[in-house]
Short mmCIF file of C-alpha atoms in Angstrom, two decimals:
data_model
loop_
_atom_site.label_atom_id
_atom_site.label_comp_id
_atom_site.label_asym_id
_atom_site.label_seq_id
_atom_site.Cartn_x
_atom_site.Cartn_y
_atom_site.Cartn_z
CA MET U 1 -26.31 60.13 22.31
CA THR U 2 -24.49 61.73 19.93
CA GLU U 3 -21.14 60.92 20.56
CA ALA U 4 -22.58 57.10 21.38
CA ALA U 5 -24.20 57.56 17.84
CA ALA U 6 -20.34 58.71 16.41
CA GLU U 7 -18.92 56.26 17.65
CA THR U 8 -21.10 53.41 15.82
CA GLY U 9 -20.55 55.74 12.70
CA SER U 10 -16.59 56.05 12.91
CA ALA U 11 -17.00 51.54 12.92
CA HIS U 12 -18.58 50.44 10.11
CA PRO U 13 -14.95 52.50 8.03
CA LEU U 14 -12.82 50.41 10.41
CA ARG U 15 -14.67 47.37 9.52
CA TYR U 16 -15.13 48.09 5.54
CA ARG U 17 -11.54 48.53 6.04
CA ASP U 18 -10.02 45.62 7.23
CA ARG U 19 -12.42 43.50 4.45
CA VAL U 20 -10.90 45.10 1.41
CA PRO U 21 -7.73 42.86 2.55
CA ARG U 22 -8.86 39.65 2.39
CA ALA U 23 -11.18 40.81 -0.28
CA ARG U 24 -7.80 40.73 -2.46
CA THR U 25 -5.50 38.01 -0.84
CA ALA U 26 -9.41 35.75 -1.51
CA VAL U 27 -8.37 37.14 -5.46
CA ARG U 28 -5.25 36.62 -5.16
CA LEU U 29 -5.27 32.94 -4.19
CA THR U 30 -7.67 32.53 -6.70
CA ARG U 31 -5.41 33.59 -9.70
CA TYR U 32 -3.64 30.91 -8.36
CA ALA U 33 -5.59 27.98 -7.79
CA ASP U 34 -5.91 29.09 -11.94
CA LEU U 35 -2.66 29.04 -13.03
CA ALA U 36 -1.90 26.20 -10.86
CA SER U 37 -4.28 24.25 -11.97
CA ALA U 38 -4.30 24.58 -15.63
CA ARG U 39 -0.68 24.33 -15.41
CA ALA U 40 -1.72 21.15 -14.51
CA ALA U 41 -4.05 20.12 -17.27
CA ARG U 42 -1.02 20.86 -19.44
CA PRO U 43 0.68 17.30 -18.57
CA MET U 44 -2.42 15.41 -19.06
CA ARG U 45 -3.58 17.54 -22.21
CA ALA U 46 -0.08 16.35 -23.76
CA ALA U 47 -0.50 12.77 -22.62
CA ARG U 48 -3.81 12.92 -24.08
CA ARG U 49 -3.15 14.06 -27.90
CA TRP U 50 0.43 11.42 -27.70
CA GLY U 51 -2.31 8.78 -27.00
CA SER U 52 -4.40 9.32 -29.46
CA ARG U 53 -1.33 8.86 -31.69
CA LEU U 54 -0.84 5.03 -31.07
CA PRO U 55 -2.95 1.98 -32.41
CA PRO U 56 -5.51 0.13 -30.55
CA MET U 57 -3.62 -3.06 -30.77
CA VAL U 58 -1.15 -0.88 -27.87
CA TRP U 59 -3.92 -0.53 -26.11
CA ASP U 60 -5.28 -3.27 -26.86
CA SER U 61 -2.65 -5.22 -24.93
CA LEU U 62 -2.05 -3.61 -21.37
CA LEU U 63 -4.36 -5.15 -19.76
CA PRO U 64 -2.82 -8.47 -20.89
CA ALA U 65 0.12 -7.10 -19.90
CA LEU U 66 -0.50 -5.84 -16.46
CA LEU U 67 -2.61 -9.17 -15.70
CA LEU U 68 0.47 -10.89 -16.75
CA ILE U 69 2.23 -9.38 -14.93
CA ASN U 70 0.25 -9.60 -11.17
CA ILE U 71 -0.03 -13.09 -11.49
CA MET U 72 3.85 -13.68 -11.78
CA THR U 73 4.54 -11.18 -8.96
CA THR U 74 1.30 -12.49 -6.60
CA ARG U 75 1.82 -15.83 -7.84
CA ALA U 76 4.17 -18.70 -5.39
CA PRO U 77 6.44 -20.60 -7.60
CA GLN U 78 4.96 -24.64 -7.75
CA GLU U 79 1.65 -22.65 -8.95
CA LEU U 80 3.40 -20.22 -11.36
CA PRO U 81 3.03 -22.20 -14.46
CA VAL U 82 -0.48 -23.12 -14.48
CA ALA U 83 -1.09 -19.28 -13.94
CA VAL U 84 0.39 -18.33 -16.33
CA ALA U 85 -1.12 -19.84 -18.67
CA LEU U 86 -4.16 -20.12 -18.02
CA THR U 87 -4.11 -16.31 -17.79
CA ALA U 88 -2.23 -15.46 -21.40
CA ALA U 89 -4.76 -17.75 -22.81
CA LEU U 90 -7.86 -15.74 -21.13
CA ALA U 91 -5.93 -12.17 -21.60
CA LEU U 92 -4.14 -12.01 -24.81
CA PRO U 93 -7.07 -12.37 -26.99
CA LEU U 94 -7.96 -9.54 -26.30
CA VAL U 95 -5.17 -8.56 -28.36
CA TRP U 96 -7.58 -8.96 -31.26
CA ARG U 97 -10.66 -8.58 -30.17
CA ARG U 98 -11.37 -5.53 -32.05
CA ARG U 99 -10.55 -7.18 -35.36
CA ALA U 100 -12.68 -10.34 -34.61
CA PRO U 101 -14.94 -9.75 -31.33
CA LEU U 102 -17.21 -12.86 -31.43
CA THR U 103 -13.54 -15.37 -32.57
CA VAL U 104 -12.19 -13.69 -29.23
CA PHE U 105 -15.07 -14.17 -27.10
CA GLY U 106 -14.96 -17.72 -28.02
CA ALA U 107 -11.96 -17.93 -27.15
CA VAL U 108 -12.06 -16.30 -24.21
CA ALA U 109 -14.93 -18.16 -23.14
CA ALA U 110 -13.41 -21.84 -23.68
CA ALA U 111 -10.39 -20.80 -21.43
CA ALA U 112 -12.56 -19.64 -18.98
CA PHE U 113 -14.30 -22.81 -18.97
CA VAL U 114 -10.29 -24.70 -18.41
CA GLN U 115 -10.02 -22.82 -15.77
CA TRP U 116 -13.26 -24.08 -14.01
CA LEU U 117 -12.81 -27.44 -14.81
CA MET U 118 -8.87 -27.62 -13.66
CA ASP U 119 -10.51 -25.66 -10.34
CA VAL U 120 -8.35 -21.90 -10.38
CA GLN U 121 -9.10 -18.66 -9.39
CA LEU U 122 -6.78 -15.77 -11.09
CA PRO U 123 -7.93 -12.26 -11.18
CA ALA U 124 -7.46 -13.00 -15.54
CA ASP U 125 -11.44 -13.64 -15.11
CA ILE U 126 -11.90 -10.47 -16.24
CA ALA U 127 -11.06 -10.44 -19.94
CA LEU U 128 -14.54 -12.76 -20.34
CA LEU U 129 -16.04 -9.41 -19.19
CA VAL U 130 -14.09 -6.95 -21.34
CA ALA U 131 -14.68 -9.99 -24.34
CA LEU U 132 -18.07 -9.65 -23.44
CA TYR U 133 -18.45 -6.37 -24.47
CA THR U 134 -16.49 -6.09 -27.10
CA ALA U 135 -18.85 -9.22 -29.18
CA ALA U 136 -22.24 -6.86 -28.32
CA ALA U 137 -20.52 -3.08 -28.99
CA ASN U 138 -19.37 -5.21 -32.91
CA SER U 139 -22.69 -8.36 -33.12
CA GLY U 140 -26.80 -7.94 -33.46
CA ARG U 141 -28.86 -8.93 -30.91
CA ARG U 142 -28.94 -12.75 -31.24
CA GLY U 143 -24.57 -12.77 -30.86
CA THR U 144 -25.58 -10.23 -28.15
CA LEU U 145 -27.99 -12.77 -26.37
CA VAL U 146 -25.45 -15.49 -26.55
CA ALA U 147 -23.05 -14.09 -25.61
CA GLY U 148 -24.36 -12.38 -22.47
CA ALA U 149 -26.00 -16.24 -21.70
CA ILE U 150 -22.46 -18.54 -22.11
CA VAL U 151 -21.09 -15.57 -19.16
CA GLU U 152 -24.64 -15.70 -17.36
CA GLY U 153 -23.67 -19.45 -16.84
CA GLY U 154 -19.75 -19.89 -16.41
CA ALA U 155 -20.95 -17.29 -13.11
CA LEU U 156 -23.51 -19.12 -12.38
CA LEU U 157 -21.16 -22.56 -12.52
CA ALA U 158 -18.34 -20.55 -11.04
CA CYS U 159 -20.90 -18.87 -8.00
CA LEU U 160 -20.44 -22.67 -7.17
CA ARG U 161 -17.58 -24.17 -7.31
CA TRP U 162 -15.97 -20.71 -4.76
CA ALA U 163 -18.51 -19.24 -3.48
CA THR U 164 -18.61 -19.83 0.69
CA GLU U 165 -21.09 -21.43 1.87
CA GLY U 166 -24.07 -20.13 2.86
CA ALA U 167 -23.10 -16.69 -0.02
CA PHE U 168 -24.28 -18.25 -3.01
CA LEU U 169 -26.48 -15.11 -3.45
CA THR U 170 -24.34 -12.69 -2.59
CA PRO U 171 -21.60 -12.88 -5.47
CA PHE U 172 -23.85 -14.75 -8.18
CA VAL U 173 -25.69 -11.03 -7.78
CA ALA U 174 -22.87 -9.27 -8.29
CA VAL U 175 -21.39 -11.61 -10.78
CA THR U 176 -24.67 -11.02 -12.83
CA ALA U 177 -25.17 -7.28 -12.65
CA MET U 178 -20.82 -7.12 -14.05
CA VAL U 179 -22.04 -9.30 -17.11
CA VAL U 180 -25.61 -7.23 -17.66
CA ALA U 181 -23.54 -4.38 -16.98
CA ALA U 182 -20.74 -5.55 -19.37
CA ALA U 183 -23.78 -5.81 -22.03
CA VAL U 184 -25.63 -2.88 -21.58
CA LEU U 185 -21.97 -0.77 -22.97
CA GLY U 186 -21.48 -2.23 -25.88
CA VAL U 187 -25.11 -2.38 -27.17
CA ASN U 188 -24.96 1.36 -26.21
CA VAL U 189 -21.46 1.85 -28.07
CA ARG U 190 -22.59 -0.12 -30.83
CA THR U 191 -25.70 1.76 -31.36
CA THR U 192 -24.69 5.06 -30.61
CA ARG U 193 -21.96 4.24 -33.34
CA ALA U 194 -25.21 3.47 -36.11
CA TYR U 195 -26.39 6.25 -34.92
CA LEU U 196 -23.65 8.37 -35.98
CA ALA U 197 -23.02 6.41 -39.11
CA ALA U 198 -26.20 7.09 -39.80
CA LEU U 199 -25.63 10.42 -39.14
CA GLU U 200 -22.80 10.64 -41.53
CA GLU U 201 -24.55 9.01 -44.32
CA ARG U 202 -27.28 11.48 -44.45
CA ALA U 203 -24.86 13.76 -44.21
CA ALA U 204 -22.99 12.76 -47.40
CA HIS U 205 -26.35 11.92 -48.91
CA MET U 206 -27.95 16.04 -48.54
CA GLU U 207 -24.67 17.33 -49.49
CA GLN U 208 -24.82 14.94 -52.88
CA GLN U 209 -28.20 16.40 -53.46
CA GLN U 210 -26.57 19.93 -52.74
CA ASP U 211 -24.18 19.07 -54.67
CA GLN U 212 -27.30 18.65 -57.61
CA GLN U 213 -29.23 21.84 -56.78
CA ALA U 214 -26.16 23.33 -57.38
CA ARG U 215 -25.30 21.59 -60.86
CA LEU U 216 -28.99 22.14 -61.75
CA ALA U 217 -29.26 25.84 -60.78
CA VAL U 218 -25.71 26.39 -63.05
CA ALA U 219 -27.79 24.35 -66.21
CA GLU U 220 -30.84 26.42 -65.58
CA GLU U 221 -28.59 30.05 -65.10
CA ARG U 222 -26.41 28.67 -68.03
CA THR U 223 -29.47 28.54 -70.70
CA ARG U 224 -30.87 31.40 -69.19
CA ILE U 225 -27.86 32.91 -69.83
CA THR U 226 -27.81 31.62 -72.75
CA ARG U 227 -31.50 31.79 -74.04
CA GLU U 228 -31.09 35.27 -72.69
CA MET U 229 -27.60 36.32 -75.02
CA HIS U 230 -29.36 35.14 -78.06
CA ASP U 231 -32.36 37.49 -78.01
CA ILE U 232 -30.29 40.20 -77.52
CA VAL U 233 -27.29 39.39 -80.62
CA THR U 234 -29.54 38.06 -82.89
CA HIS U 235 -32.49 40.80 -82.84
CA ASN U 236 -29.96 43.83 -82.59
CA LEU U 237 -27.28 42.04 -85.74
CA SER U 238 -30.61 41.69 -87.42
CA VAL U 239 -31.47 45.17 -87.29
CA MET U 240 -27.87 46.82 -88.05
CA VAL U 241 -27.64 44.61 -91.15
CA ALA U 242 -31.12 45.46 -92.19
CA LEU U 243 -29.90 48.97 -91.37
CA THR U 244 -26.41 48.56 -92.82
CA ASP U 245 -27.57 47.42 -96.28
CA ALA U 246 -30.27 50.58 -95.86
CA ALA U 247 -27.66 52.63 -95.48
CA VAL U 248 -25.08 50.88 -98.77
CA TYR U 249 -28.34 51.97 -100.49
CA ALA U 250 -29.18 55.15 -99.58
CA GLN U 251 -25.65 57.16 -99.70
CA HIS U 252 -25.53 58.38 -103.20
CA ARG U 253 -28.81 58.90 -103.96
CA CYS U 254 -30.20 60.44 -100.00
CA PRO U 255 -26.64 61.11 -98.36
CA ALA U 256 -28.99 62.30 -95.26
CA LYS U 257 -31.66 58.84 -95.16
CA ALA U 258 -27.82 56.84 -95.43
CA THR U 259 -26.52 58.93 -92.18
CA THR U 260 -29.77 58.83 -90.20
CA ALA U 261 -29.20 54.41 -90.60
CA MET U 262 -25.44 55.66 -89.18
CA LEU U 263 -26.48 56.56 -86.76
CA GLN U 264 -29.44 54.29 -85.98
CA ILE U 265 -27.37 51.42 -85.75
CA SER U 266 -24.67 53.77 -83.47
CA GLU U 267 -27.68 53.25 -80.77
CA THR U 268 -28.36 49.83 -81.96
CA GLY U 269 -25.14 48.86 -81.16
CA ARG U 270 -25.27 50.69 -78.05
CA GLN U 271 -28.27 49.47 -76.67
CA ALA U 272 -27.11 45.21 -77.87
CA LEU U 273 -24.20 46.17 -75.35
CA THR U 274 -26.04 47.85 -72.29
CA ASP U 275 -28.09 45.19 -72.97
CA MET U 276 -25.33 42.30 -72.54
CA ARG U 277 -24.04 44.59 -69.91
CA ARG U 278 -26.91 44.03 -68.18
CA SER U 279 -27.87 40.02 -68.63
CA LEU U 280 -24.41 39.31 -67.94
CA GLY U 281 -24.18 41.79 -65.20
CA ILE U 282 -26.39 39.75 -62.63
CA LEU U 283 -23.35 37.47 -62.06
CA ARG U 284 -21.00 41.18 -61.02
CA THR U 285 -22.02 42.36 -57.91
CA ASP U 286 -19.35 45.04 -58.42
CA GLU U 287 -21.37 45.72 -62.26
CA PRO U 288 -23.10 49.63 -61.59
CA ASP U 289 -24.38 49.19 -65.30
CA ALA U 290 -27.45 47.29 -64.64
CA GLU U 291 -28.69 48.65 -61.83
CA ARG U 292 -29.13 51.84 -64.27
CA HIS U 293 -30.70 50.43 -66.53
CA PRO U 294 -33.68 48.39 -65.58
CA LEU U 295 -34.99 45.07 -67.51
CA PRO U 296 -37.26 45.76 -70.48
CA GLY U 297 -40.94 45.01 -70.22
CA ILE U 298 -44.35 45.62 -72.28
CA ALA U 299 -43.24 49.90 -71.73
CA GLN U 300 -40.59 49.53 -73.81
CA LEU U 301 -41.87 47.71 -76.70
CA ALA U 302 -42.68 50.91 -78.89
CA ALA U 303 -39.21 52.38 -78.97
CA LEU U 304 -38.57 48.00 -80.43
CA ALA U 305 -41.37 48.71 -83.07
CA ASP U 306 -39.72 51.95 -83.22
CA GLN U 307 -36.53 50.34 -84.30
CA MET U 308 -37.80 47.66 -86.37
CA CYS U 309 -39.93 50.36 -88.60
CA ALA U 310 -36.14 51.74 -88.92
CA ALA U 311 -35.07 48.82 -89.88
CA GLY U 312 -37.79 48.15 -92.84
CA LEU U 313 -40.12 46.51 -90.78
CA PRO U 314 -43.37 48.70 -90.40
CA THR U 315 -44.40 47.17 -87.31
CA ARG U 316 -47.58 48.64 -85.03
CA VAL U 317 -48.00 47.07 -81.31
CA GLU U 318 -51.70 47.66 -79.21
CA VAL U 319 -51.50 47.46 -76.08
CA GLN U 320 -54.73 46.63 -74.25
CA GLY U 321 -55.09 46.40 -70.20
CA GLY U 322 -53.15 47.98 -67.83
CA HIS U 323 -49.48 46.11 -67.25
CA THR U 324 -47.63 47.92 -63.89
CA HIS U 325 -49.03 44.94 -61.84
CA ILE U 326 -47.08 42.53 -63.92
CA PRO U 327 -43.87 41.32 -62.78
CA ALA U 328 -41.40 42.92 -63.75
CA THR U 329 -39.71 38.51 -64.88
CA ALA U 330 -42.54 37.90 -66.67
CA GLN U 331 -42.73 41.75 -68.89
CA LEU U 332 -38.95 41.12 -69.49
CA THR U 333 -40.88 37.55 -70.92
CA VAL U 334 -42.89 39.38 -72.93
CA TYR U 335 -40.01 41.71 -74.62
CA ARG U 336 -38.55 39.07 -75.41
CA LEU U 337 -41.32 36.47 -76.99
CA VAL U 338 -41.89 40.08 -79.45
CA GLN U 339 -38.94 40.91 -79.78
CA GLU U 340 -37.45 37.66 -80.83
CA ALA U 341 -40.86 37.00 -83.31
CA LEU U 342 -39.98 40.44 -85.18
CA THR U 343 -36.67 39.70 -85.07
CA ASN U 344 -38.10 36.11 -87.25
CA THR U 345 -40.27 37.55 -89.62
CA LEU U 346 -36.84 40.88 -90.69
CA LYS U 347 -34.83 38.01 -91.47
CA HIS U 348 -37.78 35.72 -93.31
CA THR U 349 -39.95 38.19 -95.19
CA PRO U 350 -39.16 39.90 -98.58
CA PRO U 351 -39.13 43.82 -97.70
CA GLY U 352 -42.83 45.53 -97.85
CA THR U 353 -43.72 42.92 -94.77
CA HIS U 354 -46.09 44.75 -92.37
CA ALA U 355 -45.78 43.55 -88.78
CA LYS U 356 -48.50 44.02 -86.18
CA VAL U 357 -48.36 43.09 -81.93
CA ARG U 358 -50.75 42.44 -79.49
CA ILE U 359 -50.46 42.31 -76.32
CA ARG U 360 -53.59 41.92 -74.34
CA CYS U 361 -53.02 42.76 -70.10
CA SER U 362 -55.79 41.02 -67.61
CA THR U 363 -55.08 40.30 -63.81
CA GLU U 364 -53.71 36.74 -63.89
CA THR U 365 -52.71 35.99 -67.54
CA VAL U 366 -50.78 37.94 -70.11
CA THR U 367 -51.86 37.25 -73.99
CA VAL U 368 -49.32 37.73 -77.11
CA ASP U 369 -49.83 38.15 -80.62
CA VAL U 370 -47.37 38.14 -83.21
CA THR U 371 -48.18 38.57 -87.06
CA ASP U 372 -46.52 39.83 -90.52
CA SER U 373 -48.52 40.26 -93.60
CA GLY U 374 -45.09 38.29 -95.09
CA PRO U 375 -46.01 35.14 -98.13
CA ARG U 376 -46.37 32.10 -96.05
CA PRO U 377 -43.23 29.39 -96.57
CA PRO U 378 -43.74 26.67 -99.08
CA LEU U 379 -44.20 24.02 -97.27
CA PRO U 380 -47.72 23.99 -94.63
CA GLY U 381 -46.32 24.34 -91.51
CA ALA U 382 -42.56 24.83 -92.10
CA THR U 383 -40.79 27.25 -89.11
CA PRO U 384 -38.00 28.65 -89.86
CA SER U 385 -34.77 26.72 -88.27
CA GLY U 386 -32.36 27.95 -85.30
CA HIS U 387 -33.05 28.34 -82.01
CA GLY U 388 -35.99 31.19 -81.89
CA ILE U 389 -38.49 29.69 -81.37
CA PRO U 390 -36.95 26.71 -78.55
CA GLY U 391 -35.65 29.32 -76.70
CA MET U 392 -39.57 31.24 -76.88
CA SER U 393 -40.90 28.33 -75.63
CA GLU U 394 -38.62 27.13 -73.00
CA ARG U 395 -39.77 31.33 -71.91
CA ALA U 396 -43.58 30.27 -72.20
CA ALA U 397 -43.19 27.58 -70.34
CA ALA U 398 -42.01 29.17 -67.70
CA TYR U 399 -45.07 30.90 -66.98
CA GLY U 400 -47.75 27.83 -67.78
CA GLY U 401 -47.07 29.18 -71.29
CA THR U 402 -47.62 27.21 -74.73
CA LEU U 403 -46.20 28.04 -77.27
CA GLN U 404 -48.36 28.55 -81.00
CA ALA U 405 -46.03 29.40 -83.93
CA GLY U 406 -47.26 28.55 -87.56
CA PRO U 407 -48.71 30.05 -90.83
CA LEU U 408 -51.67 32.43 -90.76
CA PRO U 409 -55.05 31.10 -92.39
CA GLY U 410 -55.20 34.64 -94.82
CA GLY U 411 -51.41 34.65 -95.66
CA GLY U 412 -49.19 35.76 -92.96
CA TRP U 413 -47.12 34.24 -89.61
CA GLY U 414 -48.30 34.77 -86.23
CA VAL U 415 -47.37 33.18 -82.72
CA HIS U 416 -49.08 33.42 -80.80
CA THR U 417 -49.24 32.19 -76.23
CA ARG U 418 -50.63 33.38 -72.97
CA LEU U 419 -48.62 33.40 -69.87
CA ASP U 420 -49.95 32.32 -66.95
CA LEU U 421 -49.15 34.79 -64.15
CA GLY U 422 -50.78 33.04 -61.30
CA SER U 423 -48.33 29.53 -62.21
CA SER U 424 -45.70 28.28 -60.21
CA GLY U 425 -43.51 28.22 -63.27
CA ALA U 426 -43.67 32.62 -62.84
CA ALA U 427 -42.11 31.61 -59.79
CA SER U 428 -39.00 29.21 -60.62
CA ALA U 429 -38.52 32.43 -63.76
#
């Protein structure tokens, strides 16, 4: 029994060793077959590429040429002139079927009717099906129905004349099936062509909309950058001019104050450069300064007030309510509104004017009030010229607010607005 088991166990390795060469041979044969099919497909691809370069009229000329060659090689000499003339009348119009499908169909149908009258059967009758397909592929539903009815009537007449006795139904059904198939293929081609044209038009329309949206986004971003640059440059230059005047005035009477003013001018210039790099750094991915310095917000209003005090405009800031929940963009809007209002006060009021900033923060709104004690303008309702107030109005409108700027009843100037943090404009800001 042990010997039998040993013989049985030794038989499996032998069978495995026999299978290995067979498997390798099968793999090699598969590889050879793949290489052979790839080599055979190369001429096919080359012929397809070469054929795609030929004009459509060349392809449309192949069928008429084949039909004429067939009729000249199969007909008897005495039947040849009539057969060639009818074949030419049936097949040659197909060369122009893409340019004038209905005209070609009419010409082919007329030639087929003349053929039926002369009682001559020709293989060129297939041209009538090709003309029907072309008419269905290039005309509307009414044209397709008319062309199909004409061809079906011709099929009925042909079967009545040339069908053998007792075998009318079979050829008529077969010819009718070919007529329906040609018409259906043409309708499918027309539907597919219309669908692709609609897709192309829709794609072009979507591309145009995307281009318009891109141009609008560029215009909005350009407006935003222009507004930011206006606020930064106008404010810091106004402060620097005021500090320079103070330094010139104090350089002989109090050199220490002049030195302090010059240092503040330098610090203001650095701050202006930082703000400009931060604003323009959004457009550049390799600008590290925009990441090191956060956007100014409500917390930086105290530093802004100190800067205005150094420039000669005593400013007091009051913030009511917590502002930590307010988005950074909304805080930037508040900061720019206050900055622009104080800059206008610094430029358009005489020395000795005081300014007060009051910020009231709630869950859904932020109210900004900036007032000063300067003299009223000579004309009621007059506002300083420039882009400051329009820019503030645009910033407030982004958060659903309306800017109110004008003289106060008791004297001075005031700017008031309320930002709605839940408005739809906040998302686009």
